[in-house]
mmCIF file of N, CA and C in Angstrom:
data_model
loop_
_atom_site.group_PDB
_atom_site.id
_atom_site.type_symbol
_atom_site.label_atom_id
_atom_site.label_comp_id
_atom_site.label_asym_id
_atom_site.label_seq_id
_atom_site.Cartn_x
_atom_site.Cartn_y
_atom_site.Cartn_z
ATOM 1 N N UNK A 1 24.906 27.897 136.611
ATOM 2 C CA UNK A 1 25.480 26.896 137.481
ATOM 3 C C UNK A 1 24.970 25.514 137.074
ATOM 4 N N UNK A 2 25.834 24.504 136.569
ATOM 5 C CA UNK A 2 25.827 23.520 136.307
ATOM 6 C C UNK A 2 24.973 22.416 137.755
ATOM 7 N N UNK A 3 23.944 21.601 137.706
ATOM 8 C CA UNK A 3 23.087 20.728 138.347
ATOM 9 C C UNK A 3 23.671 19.621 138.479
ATOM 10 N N UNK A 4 23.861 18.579 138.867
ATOM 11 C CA UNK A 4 24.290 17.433 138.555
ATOM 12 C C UNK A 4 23.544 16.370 139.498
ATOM 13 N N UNK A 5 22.615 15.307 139.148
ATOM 14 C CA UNK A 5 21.780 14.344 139.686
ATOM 15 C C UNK A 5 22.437 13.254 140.096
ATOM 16 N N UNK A 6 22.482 12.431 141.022
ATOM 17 C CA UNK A 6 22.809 11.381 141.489
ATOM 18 C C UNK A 6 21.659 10.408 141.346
ATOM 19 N N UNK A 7 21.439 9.407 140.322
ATOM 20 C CA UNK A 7 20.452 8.693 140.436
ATOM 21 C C UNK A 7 21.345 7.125 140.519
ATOM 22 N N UNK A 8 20.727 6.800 141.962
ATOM 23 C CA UNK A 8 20.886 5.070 142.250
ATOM 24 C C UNK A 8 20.037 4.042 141.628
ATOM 25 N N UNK A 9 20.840 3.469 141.052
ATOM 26 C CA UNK A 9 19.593 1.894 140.095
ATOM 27 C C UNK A 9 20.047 0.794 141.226
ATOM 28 N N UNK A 10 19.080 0.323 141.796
ATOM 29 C CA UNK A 10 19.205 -0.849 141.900
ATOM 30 C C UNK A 10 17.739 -1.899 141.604
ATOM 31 N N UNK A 11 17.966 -3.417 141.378
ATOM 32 C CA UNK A 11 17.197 -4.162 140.819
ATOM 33 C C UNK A 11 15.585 -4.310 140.918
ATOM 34 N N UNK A 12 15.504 -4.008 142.269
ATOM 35 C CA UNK A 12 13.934 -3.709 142.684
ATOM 36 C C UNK A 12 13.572 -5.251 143.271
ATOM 37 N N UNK A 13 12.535 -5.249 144.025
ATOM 38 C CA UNK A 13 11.648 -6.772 144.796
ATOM 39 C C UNK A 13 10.417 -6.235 144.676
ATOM 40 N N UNK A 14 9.512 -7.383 144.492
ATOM 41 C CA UNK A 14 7.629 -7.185 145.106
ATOM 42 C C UNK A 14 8.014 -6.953 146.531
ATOM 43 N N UNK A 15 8.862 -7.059 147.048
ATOM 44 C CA UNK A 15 9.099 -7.335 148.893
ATOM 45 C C UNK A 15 9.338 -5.302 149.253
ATOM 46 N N UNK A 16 8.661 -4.616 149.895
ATOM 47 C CA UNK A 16 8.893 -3.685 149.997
ATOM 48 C C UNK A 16 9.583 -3.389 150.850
ATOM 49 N N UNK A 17 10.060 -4.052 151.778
ATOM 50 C CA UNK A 17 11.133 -4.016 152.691
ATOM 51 C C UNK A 17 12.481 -3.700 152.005
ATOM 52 N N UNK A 18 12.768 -4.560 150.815
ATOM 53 C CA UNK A 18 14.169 -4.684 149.857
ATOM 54 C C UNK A 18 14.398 -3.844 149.596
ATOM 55 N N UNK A 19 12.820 -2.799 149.093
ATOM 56 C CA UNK A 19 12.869 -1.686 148.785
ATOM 57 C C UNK A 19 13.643 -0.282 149.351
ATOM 58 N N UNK A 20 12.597 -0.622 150.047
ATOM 59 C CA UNK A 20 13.114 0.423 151.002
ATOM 60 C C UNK A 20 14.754 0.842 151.574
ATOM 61 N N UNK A 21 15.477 -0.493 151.490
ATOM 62 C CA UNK A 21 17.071 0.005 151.501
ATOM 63 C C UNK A 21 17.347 0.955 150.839
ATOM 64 N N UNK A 22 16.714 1.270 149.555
ATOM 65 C CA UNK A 22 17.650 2.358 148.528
ATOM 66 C C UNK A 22 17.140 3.229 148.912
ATOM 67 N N UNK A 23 15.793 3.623 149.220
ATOM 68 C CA UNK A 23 15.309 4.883 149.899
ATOM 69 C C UNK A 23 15.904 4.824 151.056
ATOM 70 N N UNK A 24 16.369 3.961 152.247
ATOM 71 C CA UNK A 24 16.865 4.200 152.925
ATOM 72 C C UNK A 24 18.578 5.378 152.617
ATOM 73 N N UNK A 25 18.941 4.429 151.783
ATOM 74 C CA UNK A 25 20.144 4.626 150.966
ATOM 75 C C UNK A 25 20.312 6.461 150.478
ATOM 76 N N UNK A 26 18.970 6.387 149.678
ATOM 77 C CA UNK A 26 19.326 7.647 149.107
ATOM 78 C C UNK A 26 18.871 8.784 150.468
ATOM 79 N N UNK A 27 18.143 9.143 151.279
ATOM 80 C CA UNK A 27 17.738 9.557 152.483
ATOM 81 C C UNK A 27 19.334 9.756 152.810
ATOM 82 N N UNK A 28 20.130 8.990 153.150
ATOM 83 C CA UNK A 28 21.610 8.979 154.064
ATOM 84 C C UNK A 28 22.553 9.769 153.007
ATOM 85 N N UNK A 29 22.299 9.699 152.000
ATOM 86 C CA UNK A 29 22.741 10.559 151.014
ATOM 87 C C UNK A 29 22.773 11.900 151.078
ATOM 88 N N UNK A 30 21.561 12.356 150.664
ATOM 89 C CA UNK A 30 20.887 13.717 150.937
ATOM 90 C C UNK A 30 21.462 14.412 152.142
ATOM 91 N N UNK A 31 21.342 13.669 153.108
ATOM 92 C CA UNK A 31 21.352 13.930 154.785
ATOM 93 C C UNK A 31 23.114 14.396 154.687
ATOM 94 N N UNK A 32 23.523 14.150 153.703
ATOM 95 C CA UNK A 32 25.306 14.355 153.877
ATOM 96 C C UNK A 32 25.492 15.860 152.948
ATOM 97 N N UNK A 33 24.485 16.166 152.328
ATOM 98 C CA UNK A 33 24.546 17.530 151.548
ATOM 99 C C UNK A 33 25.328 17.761 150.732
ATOM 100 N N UNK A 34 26.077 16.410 150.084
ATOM 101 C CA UNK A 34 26.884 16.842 149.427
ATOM 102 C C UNK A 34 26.634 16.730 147.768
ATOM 103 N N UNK A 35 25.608 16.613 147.432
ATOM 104 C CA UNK A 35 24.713 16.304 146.104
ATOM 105 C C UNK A 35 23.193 16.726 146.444
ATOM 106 N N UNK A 36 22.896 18.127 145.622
ATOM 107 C CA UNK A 36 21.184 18.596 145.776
ATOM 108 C C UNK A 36 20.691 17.659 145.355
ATOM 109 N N UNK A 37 20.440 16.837 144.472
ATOM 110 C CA UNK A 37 19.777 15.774 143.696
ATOM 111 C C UNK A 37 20.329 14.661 144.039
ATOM 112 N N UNK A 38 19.357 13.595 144.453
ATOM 113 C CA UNK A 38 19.780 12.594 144.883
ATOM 114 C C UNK A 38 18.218 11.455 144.516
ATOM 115 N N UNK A 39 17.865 10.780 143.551
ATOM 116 C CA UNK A 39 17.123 9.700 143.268
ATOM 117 C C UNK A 39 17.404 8.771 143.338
ATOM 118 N N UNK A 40 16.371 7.889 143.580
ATOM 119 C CA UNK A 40 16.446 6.409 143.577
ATOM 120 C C UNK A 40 14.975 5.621 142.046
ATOM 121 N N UNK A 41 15.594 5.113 140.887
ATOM 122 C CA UNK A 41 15.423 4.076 140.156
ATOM 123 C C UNK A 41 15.442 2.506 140.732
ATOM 124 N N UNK A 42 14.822 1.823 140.094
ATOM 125 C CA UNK A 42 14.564 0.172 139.987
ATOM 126 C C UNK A 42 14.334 -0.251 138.474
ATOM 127 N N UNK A 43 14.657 -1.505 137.870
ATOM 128 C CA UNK A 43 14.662 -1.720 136.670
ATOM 129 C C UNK A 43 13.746 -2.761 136.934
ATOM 130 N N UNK A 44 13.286 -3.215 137.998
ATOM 131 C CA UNK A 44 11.694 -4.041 137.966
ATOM 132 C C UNK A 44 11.005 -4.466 139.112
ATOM 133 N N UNK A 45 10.052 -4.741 139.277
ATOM 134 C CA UNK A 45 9.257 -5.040 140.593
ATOM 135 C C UNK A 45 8.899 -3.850 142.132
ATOM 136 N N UNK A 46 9.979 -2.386 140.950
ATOM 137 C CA UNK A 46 9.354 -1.481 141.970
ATOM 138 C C UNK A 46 8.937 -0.452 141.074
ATOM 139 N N UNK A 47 9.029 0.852 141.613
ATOM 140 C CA UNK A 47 8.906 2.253 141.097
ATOM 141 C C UNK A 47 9.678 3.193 142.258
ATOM 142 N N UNK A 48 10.224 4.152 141.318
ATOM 143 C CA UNK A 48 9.893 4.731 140.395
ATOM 144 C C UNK A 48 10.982 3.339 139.155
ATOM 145 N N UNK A 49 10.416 3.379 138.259
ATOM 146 C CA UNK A 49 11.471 2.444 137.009
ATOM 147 C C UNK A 49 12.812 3.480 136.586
ATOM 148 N N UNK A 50 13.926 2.791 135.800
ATOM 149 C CA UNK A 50 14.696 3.494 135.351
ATOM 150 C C UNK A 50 14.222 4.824 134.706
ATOM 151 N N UNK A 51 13.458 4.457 133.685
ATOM 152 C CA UNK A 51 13.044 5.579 132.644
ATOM 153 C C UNK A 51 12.475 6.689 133.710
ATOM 154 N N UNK A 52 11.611 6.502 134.901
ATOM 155 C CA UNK A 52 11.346 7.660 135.246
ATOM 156 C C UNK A 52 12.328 8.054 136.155
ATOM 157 N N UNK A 53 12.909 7.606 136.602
ATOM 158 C CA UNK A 53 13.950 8.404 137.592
ATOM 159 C C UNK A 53 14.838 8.701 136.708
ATOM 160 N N UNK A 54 15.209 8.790 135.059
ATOM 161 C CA UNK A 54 16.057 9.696 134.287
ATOM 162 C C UNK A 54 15.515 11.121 134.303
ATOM 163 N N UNK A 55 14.394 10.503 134.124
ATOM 164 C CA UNK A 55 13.295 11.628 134.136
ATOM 165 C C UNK A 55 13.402 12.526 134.626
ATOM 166 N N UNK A 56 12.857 11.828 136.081
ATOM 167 C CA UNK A 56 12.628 13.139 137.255
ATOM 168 C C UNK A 56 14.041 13.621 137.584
ATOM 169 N N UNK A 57 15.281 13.614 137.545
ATOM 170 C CA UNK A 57 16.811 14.066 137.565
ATOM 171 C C UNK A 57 16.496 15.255 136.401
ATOM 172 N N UNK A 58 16.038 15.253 135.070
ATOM 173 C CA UNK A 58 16.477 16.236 134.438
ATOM 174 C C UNK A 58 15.261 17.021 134.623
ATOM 175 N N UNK A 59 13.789 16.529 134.886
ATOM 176 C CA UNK A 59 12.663 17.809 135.525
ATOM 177 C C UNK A 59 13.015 18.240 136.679
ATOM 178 N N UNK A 60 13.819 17.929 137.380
ATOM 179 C CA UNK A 60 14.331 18.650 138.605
ATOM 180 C C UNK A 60 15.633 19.725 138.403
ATOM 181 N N UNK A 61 15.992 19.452 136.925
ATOM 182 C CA UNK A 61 16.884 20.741 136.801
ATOM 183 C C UNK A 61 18.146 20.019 136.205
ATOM 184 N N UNK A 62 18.934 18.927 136.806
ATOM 185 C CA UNK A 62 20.030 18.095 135.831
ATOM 186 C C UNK A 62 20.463 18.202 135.011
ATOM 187 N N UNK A 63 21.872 18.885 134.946
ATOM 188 C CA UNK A 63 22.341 19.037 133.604
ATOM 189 C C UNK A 63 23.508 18.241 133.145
ATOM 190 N N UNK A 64 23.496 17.300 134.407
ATOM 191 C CA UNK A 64 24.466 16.072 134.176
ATOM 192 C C UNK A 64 23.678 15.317 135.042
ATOM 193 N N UNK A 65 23.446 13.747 135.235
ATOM 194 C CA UNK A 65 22.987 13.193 136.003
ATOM 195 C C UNK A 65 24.235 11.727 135.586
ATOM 196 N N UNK A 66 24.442 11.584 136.316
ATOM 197 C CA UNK A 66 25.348 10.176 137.514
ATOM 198 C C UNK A 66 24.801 9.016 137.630
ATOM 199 N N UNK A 67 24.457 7.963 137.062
ATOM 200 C CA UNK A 67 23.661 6.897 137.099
ATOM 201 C C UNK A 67 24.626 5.886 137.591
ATOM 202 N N UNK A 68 24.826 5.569 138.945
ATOM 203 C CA UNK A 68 25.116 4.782 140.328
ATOM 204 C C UNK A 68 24.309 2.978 140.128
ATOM 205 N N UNK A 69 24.747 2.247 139.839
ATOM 206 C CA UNK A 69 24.437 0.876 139.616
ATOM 207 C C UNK A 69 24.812 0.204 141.127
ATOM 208 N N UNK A 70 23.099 0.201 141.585
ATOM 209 C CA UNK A 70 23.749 -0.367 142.946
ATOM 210 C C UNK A 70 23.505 -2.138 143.333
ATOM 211 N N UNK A 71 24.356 -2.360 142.480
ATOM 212 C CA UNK A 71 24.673 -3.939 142.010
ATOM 213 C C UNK A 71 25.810 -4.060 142.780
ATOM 214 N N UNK A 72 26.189 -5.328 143.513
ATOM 215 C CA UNK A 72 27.068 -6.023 144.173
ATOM 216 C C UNK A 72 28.075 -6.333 142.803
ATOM 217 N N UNK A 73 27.321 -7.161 141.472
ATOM 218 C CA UNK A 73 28.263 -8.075 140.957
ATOM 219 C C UNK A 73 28.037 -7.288 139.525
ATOM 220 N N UNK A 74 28.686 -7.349 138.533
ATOM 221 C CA UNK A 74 28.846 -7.167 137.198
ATOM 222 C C UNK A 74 27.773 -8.336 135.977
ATOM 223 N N UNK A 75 26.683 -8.102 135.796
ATOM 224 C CA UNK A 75 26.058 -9.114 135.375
ATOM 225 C C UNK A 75 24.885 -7.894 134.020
ATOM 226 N N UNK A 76 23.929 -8.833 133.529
ATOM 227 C CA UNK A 76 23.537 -8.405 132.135
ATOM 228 C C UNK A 76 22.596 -6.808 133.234
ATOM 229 N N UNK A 77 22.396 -6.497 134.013
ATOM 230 C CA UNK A 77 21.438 -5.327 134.422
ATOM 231 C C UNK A 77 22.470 -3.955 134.093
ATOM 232 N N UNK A 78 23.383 -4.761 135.026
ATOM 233 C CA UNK A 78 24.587 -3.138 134.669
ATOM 234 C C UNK A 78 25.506 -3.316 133.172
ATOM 235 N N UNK A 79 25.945 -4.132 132.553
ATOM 236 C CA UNK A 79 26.425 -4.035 131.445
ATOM 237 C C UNK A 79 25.495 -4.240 129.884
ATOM 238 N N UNK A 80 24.012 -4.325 130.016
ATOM 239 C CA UNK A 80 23.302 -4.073 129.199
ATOM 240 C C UNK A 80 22.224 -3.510 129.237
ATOM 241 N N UNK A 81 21.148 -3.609 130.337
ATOM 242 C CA UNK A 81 20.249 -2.606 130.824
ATOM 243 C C UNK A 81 19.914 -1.419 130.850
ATOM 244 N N UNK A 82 21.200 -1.041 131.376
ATOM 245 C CA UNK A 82 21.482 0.269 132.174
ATOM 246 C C UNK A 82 22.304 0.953 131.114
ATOM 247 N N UNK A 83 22.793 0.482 130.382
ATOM 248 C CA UNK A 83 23.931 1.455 129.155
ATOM 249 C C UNK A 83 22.231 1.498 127.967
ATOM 250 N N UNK A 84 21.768 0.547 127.765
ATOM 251 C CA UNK A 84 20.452 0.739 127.282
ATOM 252 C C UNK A 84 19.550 1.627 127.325
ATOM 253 N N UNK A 85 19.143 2.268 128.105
ATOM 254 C CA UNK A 85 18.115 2.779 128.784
ATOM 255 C C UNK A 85 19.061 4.574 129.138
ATOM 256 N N UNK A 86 20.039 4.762 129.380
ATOM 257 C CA UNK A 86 20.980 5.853 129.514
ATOM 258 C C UNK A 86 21.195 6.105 128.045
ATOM 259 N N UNK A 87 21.365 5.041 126.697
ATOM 260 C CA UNK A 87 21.513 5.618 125.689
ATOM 261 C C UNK A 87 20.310 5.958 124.851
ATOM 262 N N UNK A 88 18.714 5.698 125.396
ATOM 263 C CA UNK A 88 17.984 6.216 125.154
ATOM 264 C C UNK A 88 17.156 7.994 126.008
ATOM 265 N N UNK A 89 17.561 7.672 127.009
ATOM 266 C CA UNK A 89 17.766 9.059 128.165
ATOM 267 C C UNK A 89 18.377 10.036 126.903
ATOM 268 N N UNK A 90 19.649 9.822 126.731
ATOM 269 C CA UNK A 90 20.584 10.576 126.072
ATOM 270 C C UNK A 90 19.904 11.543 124.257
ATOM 271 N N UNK A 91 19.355 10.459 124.135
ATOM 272 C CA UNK A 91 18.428 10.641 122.696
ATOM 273 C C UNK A 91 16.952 11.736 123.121
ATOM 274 N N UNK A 92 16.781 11.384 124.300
ATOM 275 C CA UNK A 92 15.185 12.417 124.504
ATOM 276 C C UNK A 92 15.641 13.249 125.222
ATOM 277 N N UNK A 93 16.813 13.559 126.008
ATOM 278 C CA UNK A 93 17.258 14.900 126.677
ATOM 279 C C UNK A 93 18.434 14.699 126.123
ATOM 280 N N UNK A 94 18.926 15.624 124.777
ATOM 281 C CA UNK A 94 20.023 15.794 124.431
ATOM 282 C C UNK A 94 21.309 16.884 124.981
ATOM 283 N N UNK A 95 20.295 17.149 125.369
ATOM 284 C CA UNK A 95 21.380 18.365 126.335
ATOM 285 C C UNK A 95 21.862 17.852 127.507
ATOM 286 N N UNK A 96 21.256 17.448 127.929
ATOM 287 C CA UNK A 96 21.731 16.505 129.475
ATOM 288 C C UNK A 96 22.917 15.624 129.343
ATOM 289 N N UNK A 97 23.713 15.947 129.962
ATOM 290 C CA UNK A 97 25.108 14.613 130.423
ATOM 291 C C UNK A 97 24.826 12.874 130.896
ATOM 292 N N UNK A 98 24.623 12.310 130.669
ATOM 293 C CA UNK A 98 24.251 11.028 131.539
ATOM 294 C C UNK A 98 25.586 9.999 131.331
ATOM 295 N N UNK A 99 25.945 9.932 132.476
ATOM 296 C CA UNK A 99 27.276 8.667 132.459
ATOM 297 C C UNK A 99 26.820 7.819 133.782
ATOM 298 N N UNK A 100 27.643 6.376 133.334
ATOM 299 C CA UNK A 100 27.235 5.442 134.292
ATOM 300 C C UNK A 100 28.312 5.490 134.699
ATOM 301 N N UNK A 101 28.408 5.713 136.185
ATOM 302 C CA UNK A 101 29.329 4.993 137.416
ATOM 303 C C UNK A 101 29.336 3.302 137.479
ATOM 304 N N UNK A 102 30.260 2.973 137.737
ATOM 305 C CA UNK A 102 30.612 1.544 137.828
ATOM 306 C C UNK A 102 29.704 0.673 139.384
ATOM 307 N N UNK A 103 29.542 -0.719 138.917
ATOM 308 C CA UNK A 103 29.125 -0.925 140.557
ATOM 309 C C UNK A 103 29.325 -1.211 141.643
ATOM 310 N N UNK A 104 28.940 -1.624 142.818
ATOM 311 C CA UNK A 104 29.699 -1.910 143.753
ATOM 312 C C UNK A 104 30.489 -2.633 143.784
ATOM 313 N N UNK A 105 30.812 -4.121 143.147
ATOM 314 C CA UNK A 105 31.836 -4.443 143.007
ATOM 315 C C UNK A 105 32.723 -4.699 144.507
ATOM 316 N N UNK A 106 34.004 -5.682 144.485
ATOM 317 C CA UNK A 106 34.711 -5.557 145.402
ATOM 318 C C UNK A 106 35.620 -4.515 145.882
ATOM 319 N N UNK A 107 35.770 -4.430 147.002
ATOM 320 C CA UNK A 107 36.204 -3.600 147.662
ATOM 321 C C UNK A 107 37.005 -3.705 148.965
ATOM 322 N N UNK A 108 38.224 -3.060 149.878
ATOM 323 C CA UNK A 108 38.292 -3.467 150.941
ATOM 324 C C UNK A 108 37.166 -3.247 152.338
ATOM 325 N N UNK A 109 37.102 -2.597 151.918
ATOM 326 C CA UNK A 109 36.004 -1.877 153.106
ATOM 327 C C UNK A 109 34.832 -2.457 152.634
ATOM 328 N N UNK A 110 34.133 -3.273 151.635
ATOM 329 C CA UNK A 110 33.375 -4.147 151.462
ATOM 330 C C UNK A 110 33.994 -5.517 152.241
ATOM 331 N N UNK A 111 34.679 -5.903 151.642
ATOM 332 C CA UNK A 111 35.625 -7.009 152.588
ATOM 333 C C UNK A 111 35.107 -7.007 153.786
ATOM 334 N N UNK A 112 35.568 -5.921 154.800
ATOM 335 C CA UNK A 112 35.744 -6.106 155.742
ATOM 336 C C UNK A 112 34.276 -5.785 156.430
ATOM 337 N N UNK A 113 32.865 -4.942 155.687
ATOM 338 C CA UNK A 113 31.639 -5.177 155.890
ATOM 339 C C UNK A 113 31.123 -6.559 156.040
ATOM 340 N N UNK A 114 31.797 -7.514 154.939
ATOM 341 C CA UNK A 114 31.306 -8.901 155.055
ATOM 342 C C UNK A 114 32.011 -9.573 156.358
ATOM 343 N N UNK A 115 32.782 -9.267 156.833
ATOM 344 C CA UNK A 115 33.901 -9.808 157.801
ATOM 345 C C UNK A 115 32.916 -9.832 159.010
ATOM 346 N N UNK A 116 32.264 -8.377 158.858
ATOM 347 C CA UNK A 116 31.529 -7.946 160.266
ATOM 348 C C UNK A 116 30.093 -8.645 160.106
ATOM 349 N N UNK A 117 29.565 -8.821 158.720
ATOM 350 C CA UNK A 117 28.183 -9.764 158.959
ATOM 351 C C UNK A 117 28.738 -10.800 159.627
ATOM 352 N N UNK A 118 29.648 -11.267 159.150
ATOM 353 C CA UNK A 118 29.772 -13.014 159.715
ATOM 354 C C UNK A 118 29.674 -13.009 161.594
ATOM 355 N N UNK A 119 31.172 -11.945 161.701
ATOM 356 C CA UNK A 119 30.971 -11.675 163.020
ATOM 357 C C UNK A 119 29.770 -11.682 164.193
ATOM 358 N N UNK A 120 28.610 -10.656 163.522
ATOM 359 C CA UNK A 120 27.472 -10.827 163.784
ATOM 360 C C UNK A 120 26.952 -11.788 164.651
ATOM 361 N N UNK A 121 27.022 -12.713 163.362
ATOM 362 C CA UNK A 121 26.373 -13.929 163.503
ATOM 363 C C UNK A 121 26.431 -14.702 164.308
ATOM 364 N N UNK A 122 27.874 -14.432 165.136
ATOM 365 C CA UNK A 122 28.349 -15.395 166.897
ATOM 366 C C UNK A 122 28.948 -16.703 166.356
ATOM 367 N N UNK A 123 29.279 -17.089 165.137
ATOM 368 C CA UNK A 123 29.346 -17.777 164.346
ATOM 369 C C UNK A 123 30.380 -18.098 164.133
ATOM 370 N N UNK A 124 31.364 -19.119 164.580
ATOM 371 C CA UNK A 124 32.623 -18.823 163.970
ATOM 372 C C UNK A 124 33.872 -18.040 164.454
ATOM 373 N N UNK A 125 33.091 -17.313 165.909
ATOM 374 C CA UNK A 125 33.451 -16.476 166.447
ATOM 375 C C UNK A 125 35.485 -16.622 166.677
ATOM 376 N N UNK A 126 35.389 -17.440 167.286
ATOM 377 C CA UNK A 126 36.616 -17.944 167.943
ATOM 378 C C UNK A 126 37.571 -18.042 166.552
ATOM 379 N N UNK A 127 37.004 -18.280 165.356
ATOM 380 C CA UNK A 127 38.153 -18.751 164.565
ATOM 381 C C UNK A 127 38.622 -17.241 163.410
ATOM 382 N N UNK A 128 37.087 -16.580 163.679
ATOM 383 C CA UNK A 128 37.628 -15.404 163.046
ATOM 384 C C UNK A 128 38.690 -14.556 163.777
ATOM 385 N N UNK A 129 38.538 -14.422 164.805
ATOM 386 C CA UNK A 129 39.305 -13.278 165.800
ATOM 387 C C UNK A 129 40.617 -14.115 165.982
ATOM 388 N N UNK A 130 40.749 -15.524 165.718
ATOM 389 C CA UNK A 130 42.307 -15.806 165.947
ATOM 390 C C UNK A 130 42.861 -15.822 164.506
ATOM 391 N N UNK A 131 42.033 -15.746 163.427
ATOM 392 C CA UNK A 131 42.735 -15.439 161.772
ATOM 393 C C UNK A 131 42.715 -14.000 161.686
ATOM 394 N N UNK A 132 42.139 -12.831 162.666
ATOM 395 C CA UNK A 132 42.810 -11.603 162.587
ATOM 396 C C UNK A 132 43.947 -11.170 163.541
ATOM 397 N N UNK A 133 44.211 -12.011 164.506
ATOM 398 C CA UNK A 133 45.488 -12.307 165.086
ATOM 399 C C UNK A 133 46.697 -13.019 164.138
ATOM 400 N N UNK A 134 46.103 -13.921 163.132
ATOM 401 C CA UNK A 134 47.088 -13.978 162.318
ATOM 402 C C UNK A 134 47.544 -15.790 162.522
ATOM 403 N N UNK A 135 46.957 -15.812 163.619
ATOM 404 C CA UNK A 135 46.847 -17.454 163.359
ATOM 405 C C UNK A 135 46.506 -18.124 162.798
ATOM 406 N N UNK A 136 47.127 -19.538 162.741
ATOM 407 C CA UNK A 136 46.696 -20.650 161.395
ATOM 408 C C UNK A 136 45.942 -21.631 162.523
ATOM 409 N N UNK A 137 44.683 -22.435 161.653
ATOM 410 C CA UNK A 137 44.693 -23.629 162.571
ATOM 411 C C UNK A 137 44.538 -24.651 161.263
ATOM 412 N N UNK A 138 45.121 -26.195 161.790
ATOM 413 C CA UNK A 138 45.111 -27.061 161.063
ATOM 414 C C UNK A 138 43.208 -27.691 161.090
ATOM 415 N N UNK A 139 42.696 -28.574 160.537
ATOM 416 C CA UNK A 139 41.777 -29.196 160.556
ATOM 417 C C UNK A 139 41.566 -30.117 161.222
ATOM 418 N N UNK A 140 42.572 -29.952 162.358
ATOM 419 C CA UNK A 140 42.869 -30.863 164.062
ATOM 420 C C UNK A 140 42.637 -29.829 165.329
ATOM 421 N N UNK A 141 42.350 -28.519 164.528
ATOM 422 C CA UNK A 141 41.997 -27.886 165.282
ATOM 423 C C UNK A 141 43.731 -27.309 166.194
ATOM 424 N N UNK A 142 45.108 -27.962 165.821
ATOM 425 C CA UNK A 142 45.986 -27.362 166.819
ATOM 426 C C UNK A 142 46.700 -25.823 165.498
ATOM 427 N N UNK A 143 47.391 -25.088 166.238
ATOM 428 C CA UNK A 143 47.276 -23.680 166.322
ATOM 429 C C UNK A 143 48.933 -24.114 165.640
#
């Protein structure tokens, strides 16, 4: 029976709070059962680093592992880093599968996550809820 690892990269902070989202992250993962293997990587300022969370995916059994770039934007971590570091993975566990998933990136349901920070915020309130009604207002403020 084929293994398959889910390992999340994201950038890492000295701030251990920042941290902790992806462990938060991967925890909510697990908790859904739908992937036995589920790690969390950082490419700096935390641990475990990339190289060891390739690692620990194929000492845990991995015979494909999923490398999840949990990047908002498309920049040098996920399009050179991370293909870097997976094409050296690939060279010391040759048997192992390793492909990169794309990153977060836009989305609607991202969209509309950001829609709801703003919301949040009490901020603006009045003008968001009448532009999801579909109203216009001029910069006179009339409707």
């Amino acid at each position: 029976m084929m293994t398959t690892g889910v390992l999340f990269v994201a950038h890492g902070s000295l701030l251990s709070a920042a941290n902790q989202e992806l462990f938060d992250l991967i925890e909510a993962v697990k908790a859904r059962g739908t992937y036995a293997l589920v790690e969390p990587a950082f490419l700096e300022g935390a641990s475990p680093s990339l190289p060891e969370g390739l690692s620990t995916c194929v000492a845990k059994g991995a015979d494909k592992v999923v490398v999840i770039p949990y990047f908002l934007l498309l920049g040098k971590h996920v399009t050179d880093d991370l293909p870097r570091a997976i094409a050296a993975a690939k060279e010391r566990f040759p048997p192992v599968e390793f492909v990169q998933g794309e990153h977060l990136s836009f989305s609607e349901r991202l969209g509309a996550a950001v829609l709801s920070r703003i919301r949040e915020t009490g901020v603006l309130q009045w003008e968001a809820e009448s532009a999801e009604r579909g109203e216009r207002h001029g910069s006179d403020g009339d409707v």
